[in-house]
Amino acid sequence: MIPHIFSISSTSKFIMICLLAQNCGCKYFEKSSSSDVTEFKEVKFDLNDISVLLPYPEKESDLDNYLGFEFKQGANQRILFKKPVFDQLISTVVRNEFKGIDLSSASLYQEYRIISMRADPCAPSDVEKDTSCKLEFRLVAQYFPPLFNDKEGDLGSRETSETAIHLIYRLDNDSFQSLIRDLLDFKVKSSVSTAGRLKVHPGIEAAGMNSVYSKSLKTIIANYGDNKNLYRAAILAQDQEKKKLVFGMIEKKLQDYEAIADPTSKKFASGFDGLNIVPESSSSENLQPFFKVFWPALGRFLIDEKLEDQRIMEESGFGILKNSFRIDNPLLANRNNTDCISCHNAGWQRLFVENNAPKTTRDEKEMYSNSKFDLKPGVGMRNFLATSTRHFGYTDHQPAITFRTINETAAAAQKINSEWLIQQPR
């Protein structure tokens, strides 16, 4: 029998116990004293500890406090995403139905900044019938174009681009356990509570992006977002006229990266072209009626308020809501069965139906639920624009956080709390 060897460290507020012999992780306990009795309450992850959204950079000079794809850390050059691989990703989206789309802005490598991150203890395998959990560290880099003519450098005074890149790093068990310890340490060092709904990270917002506290998160990003562990990269690119959105993806195959097709449509790029999801796939078949049926009926209803148009909205809204609930459920929908554009469209289509046809019948059998966390949107969703596809970042300098992001975070936090604190998952 392997002996239990513990490492114990303590501060005035917290005590951390690590089980070292089996590399089975750590637990934090918060001290609370009343009279002559000291009690210890176990610290567990909240939503904002697993998914971290950084504050919006209000001034162009603030961007210096945000990580790009390459940066100096002390004497070391750190790389999250190599330029040749970045160029390969950009090239994947200019094909098929989207030939000729102007993505010149999206190709400006140096203008991206890391704006959010998440730890995922159970990403699905790409191999059919493989039900094992893949351990992932995820980053989102959003495109911030330079403001050549703005003397004040005020980033909050103009639209932000929808263009963003999603970076996915695969970790082994030891690395993921180390990530959990670092995130626990990051949590307990916050000067304010991180509990509650998913929102801009409270601790970073309170401390500021140039603080020692925020710099500790940058160290976490640099350590676990190493380009050597990059498994997949995806881009949502917006054309120069802001009329089209297109998704592309590359994945590591042995030593090289290759463009991968959407498994639901067999196309290398999917997107949003005017009022259509292109190409239509099995997962978008109930979202497409939003553009073809619900949206036209809503336009007529706002002018004439005819009951017939209200009926059309409610009937089409039933299917839209049902499909949105399924797509926003991380236990049911993933990259293997849902195309990118449907995943990014589901949340705001749901809001349009709920806000404009509130009497629509709801089939919630496939809606995600989790009693341990508050799944209501904290910020962003109720102000979503009809054309926004942002999952976890900023749209017009306002936070955009979708139901899908909230649900994925809750599922990840629950699994980490139950399986990765002290006891390693079996």
PDB file of N, CA, C and O in Angstrom, residues 56-62 145 147 149-160 397:
ATOM      1  N   TYR A  56     -12.372  44.455 -20.806  1.00  0.00           N
ATOM      2  CA  TYR A  56     -12.162  45.019 -22.135  1.00  0.00           C
ATOM      3  C   TYR A  56     -11.053  46.078 -22.085  1.00  0.00           C
ATOM      4  O   TYR A  56     -11.030  46.913 -21.177  1.00  0.00           O
ATOM      5  N   PRO A  57     -10.128  46.073 -23.036  1.00  0.00           N
ATOM      6  CA  PRO A  57      -9.075  47.107 -23.066  1.00  0.00           C
ATOM      7  C   PRO A  57      -9.644  48.427 -23.575  1.00  0.00           C
ATOM      8  O   PRO A  57      -9.855  48.610 -24.776  1.00  0.00           O
ATOM      9  N   GLU A  58      -9.881  49.351 -22.681  1.00  0.00           N
ATOM     10  CA  GLU A  58     -10.572  50.592 -23.046  1.00  0.00           C
ATOM     11  C   GLU A  58      -9.717  51.515 -23.914  1.00  0.00           C
ATOM     12  O   GLU A  58     -10.230  52.243 -24.749  1.00  0.00           O
ATOM     13  N   LYS A  59      -8.415  51.516 -23.697  1.00  0.00           N
ATOM     14  CA  LYS A  59      -7.517  52.354 -24.481  1.00  0.00           C
ATOM     15  C   LYS A  59      -6.582  51.478 -25.307  1.00  0.00           C
ATOM     16  O   LYS A  59      -6.251  50.364 -24.906  1.00  0.00           O
ATOM     17  N   GLU A  60      -6.135  51.995 -26.430  1.00  0.00           N
ATOM     18  CA  GLU A  60      -5.240  51.215 -27.265  1.00  0.00           C
ATOM     19  C   GLU A  60      -3.951  50.877 -26.513  1.00  0.00           C
ATOM     20  O   GLU A  60      -3.383  49.800 -26.680  1.00  0.00           O
ATOM     21  N   SER A  61      -3.514  51.783 -25.642  1.00  0.00           N
ATOM     22  CA  SER A  61      -2.310  51.526 -24.856  1.00  0.00           C
ATOM     23  C   SER A  61      -2.510  50.376 -23.878  1.00  0.00           C
ATOM     24  O   SER A  61      -1.539  49.737 -23.455  1.00  0.00           O
ATOM     25  N   ASP A  62      -3.786  50.083 -23.519  1.00  0.00           N
ATOM     26  CA  ASP A  62      -4.065  48.971 -22.606  1.00  0.00           C
ATOM     27  C   ASP A  62      -3.710  47.623 -23.216  1.00  0.00           C
ATOM     28  O   ASP A  62      -3.490  46.645 -22.488  1.00  0.00           O
ATOM     29  N   PRO A 145      -8.098  45.698 -34.232  1.00  0.00           N
ATOM     30  CA  PRO A 145      -7.401  46.455 -35.275  1.00  0.00           C
ATOM     31  C   PRO A 145      -6.834  47.751 -34.718  1.00  0.00           C
ATOM     32  O   PRO A 145      -7.381  48.340 -33.786  1.00  0.00           O
ATOM     33  N   LEU A 147      -5.911  51.696 -34.272  1.00  0.00           N
ATOM     34  CA  LEU A 147      -6.707  52.915 -34.452  1.00  0.00           C
ATOM     35  C   LEU A 147      -5.788  54.024 -34.959  1.00  0.00           C
ATOM     36  O   LEU A 147      -5.258  54.814 -34.188  1.00  0.00           O
ATOM     37  N   ASN A 149      -6.349  56.720 -36.633  1.00  0.00           N
ATOM     38  CA  ASN A 149      -6.804  58.106 -36.661  1.00  0.00           C
ATOM     39  C   ASN A 149      -7.445  58.557 -35.350  1.00  0.00           C
ATOM     40  O   ASN A 149      -8.044  59.614 -35.292  1.00  0.00           O
ATOM     41  N   ASP A 150      -7.308  57.774 -34.306  1.00  0.00           N
ATOM     42  CA  ASP A 150      -7.933  58.107 -33.032  1.00  0.00           C
ATOM     43  C   ASP A 150      -6.848  58.557 -32.058  1.00  0.00           C
ATOM     44  O   ASP A 150      -6.107  57.754 -31.511  1.00  0.00           O
ATOM     45  N   LYS A 151      -6.745  59.869 -31.850  1.00  0.00           N
ATOM     46  CA  LYS A 151      -5.689  60.401 -30.999  1.00  0.00           C
ATOM     47  C   LYS A 151      -5.832  59.939 -29.560  1.00  0.00           C
ATOM     48  O   LYS A 151      -4.848  59.795 -28.842  1.00  0.00           O
ATOM     49  N   GLU A 152      -7.061  59.746 -29.124  1.00  0.00           N
ATOM     50  CA  GLU A 152      -7.295  59.327 -27.743  1.00  0.00           C
ATOM     51  C   GLU A 152      -7.055  57.826 -27.569  1.00  0.00           C
ATOM     52  O   GLU A 152      -6.871  57.353 -26.456  1.00  0.00           O
ATOM     53  N   GLY A 153      -7.095  57.098 -28.686  1.00  0.00           N
ATOM     54  CA  GLY A 153      -6.894  55.655 -28.595  1.00  0.00           C
ATOM     55  C   GLY A 153      -8.004  54.956 -27.839  1.00  0.00           C
ATOM     56  O   GLY A 153      -7.781  53.961 -27.161  1.00  0.00           O
ATOM     57  N   ASP A 154      -9.229  55.463 -27.929  1.00  0.00           N
ATOM     58  CA  ASP A 154     -10.352  54.931 -27.162  1.00  0.00           C
ATOM     59  C   ASP A 154     -10.959  53.741 -27.884  1.00  0.00           C
ATOM     60  O   ASP A 154     -11.645  53.888 -28.889  1.00  0.00           O
ATOM     61  N   LEU A 155     -10.716  52.521 -27.377  1.00  0.00           N
ATOM     62  CA  LEU A 155     -11.252  51.323 -28.022  1.00  0.00           C
ATOM     63  C   LEU A 155     -12.742  51.150 -27.770  1.00  0.00           C
ATOM     64  O   LEU A 155     -13.404  50.379 -28.451  1.00  0.00           O
ATOM     65  N   GLY A 156     -13.279  51.830 -26.776  1.00  0.00           N
ATOM     66  CA  GLY A 156     -14.691  51.680 -26.461  1.00  0.00           C
ATOM     67  C   GLY A 156     -15.598  52.529 -27.320  1.00  0.00           C
ATOM     68  O   GLY A 156     -16.814  52.498 -27.185  1.00  0.00           O
ATOM     69  N   SER A 157     -15.018  53.315 -28.236  1.00  0.00           N
ATOM     70  CA  SER A 157     -15.828  54.245 -29.025  1.00  0.00           C
ATOM     71  C   SER A 157     -16.181  53.706 -30.399  1.00  0.00           C
ATOM     72  O   SER A 157     -16.840  54.371 -31.164  1.00  0.00           O
ATOM     73  N   ARG A 158     -15.756  52.486 -30.723  1.00  0.00           N
ATOM     74  CA  ARG A 158     -16.068  51.967 -32.052  1.00  0.00           C
ATOM     75  C   ARG A 158     -16.334  50.463 -31.982  1.00  0.00           C
ATOM     76  O   ARG A 158     -16.108  49.813 -30.981  1.00  0.00           O
ATOM     77  N   GLU A 159     -16.852  49.936 -33.084  1.00  0.00           N
ATOM     78  CA  GLU A 159     -17.197  48.524 -33.136  1.00  0.00           C
ATOM     79  C   GLU A 159     -15.946  47.656 -33.027  1.00  0.00           C
ATOM     80  O   GLU A 159     -14.883  48.010 -33.512  1.00  0.00           O
ATOM     81  N   THR A 160     -16.105  46.523 -32.390  1.00  0.00           N
ATOM     82  CA  THR A 160     -15.037  45.535 -32.384  1.00  0.00           C
ATOM     83  C   THR A 160     -15.310  44.515 -33.487  1.00  0.00           C
ATOM     84  O   THR A 160     -16.457  44.273 -33.845  1.00  0.00           O
ATOM     85  N   HIS A 397     -17.570  46.306 -27.708  1.00  0.00           N
ATOM     86  CA  HIS A 397     -16.933  46.538 -26.408  1.00  0.00           C
ATOM     87  C   HIS A 397     -17.795  46.132 -25.211  1.00  0.00           C
ATOM     88  O   HIS A 397     -17.493  46.483 -24.079  1.00  0.00           O
TER      89      HIS A 397
END
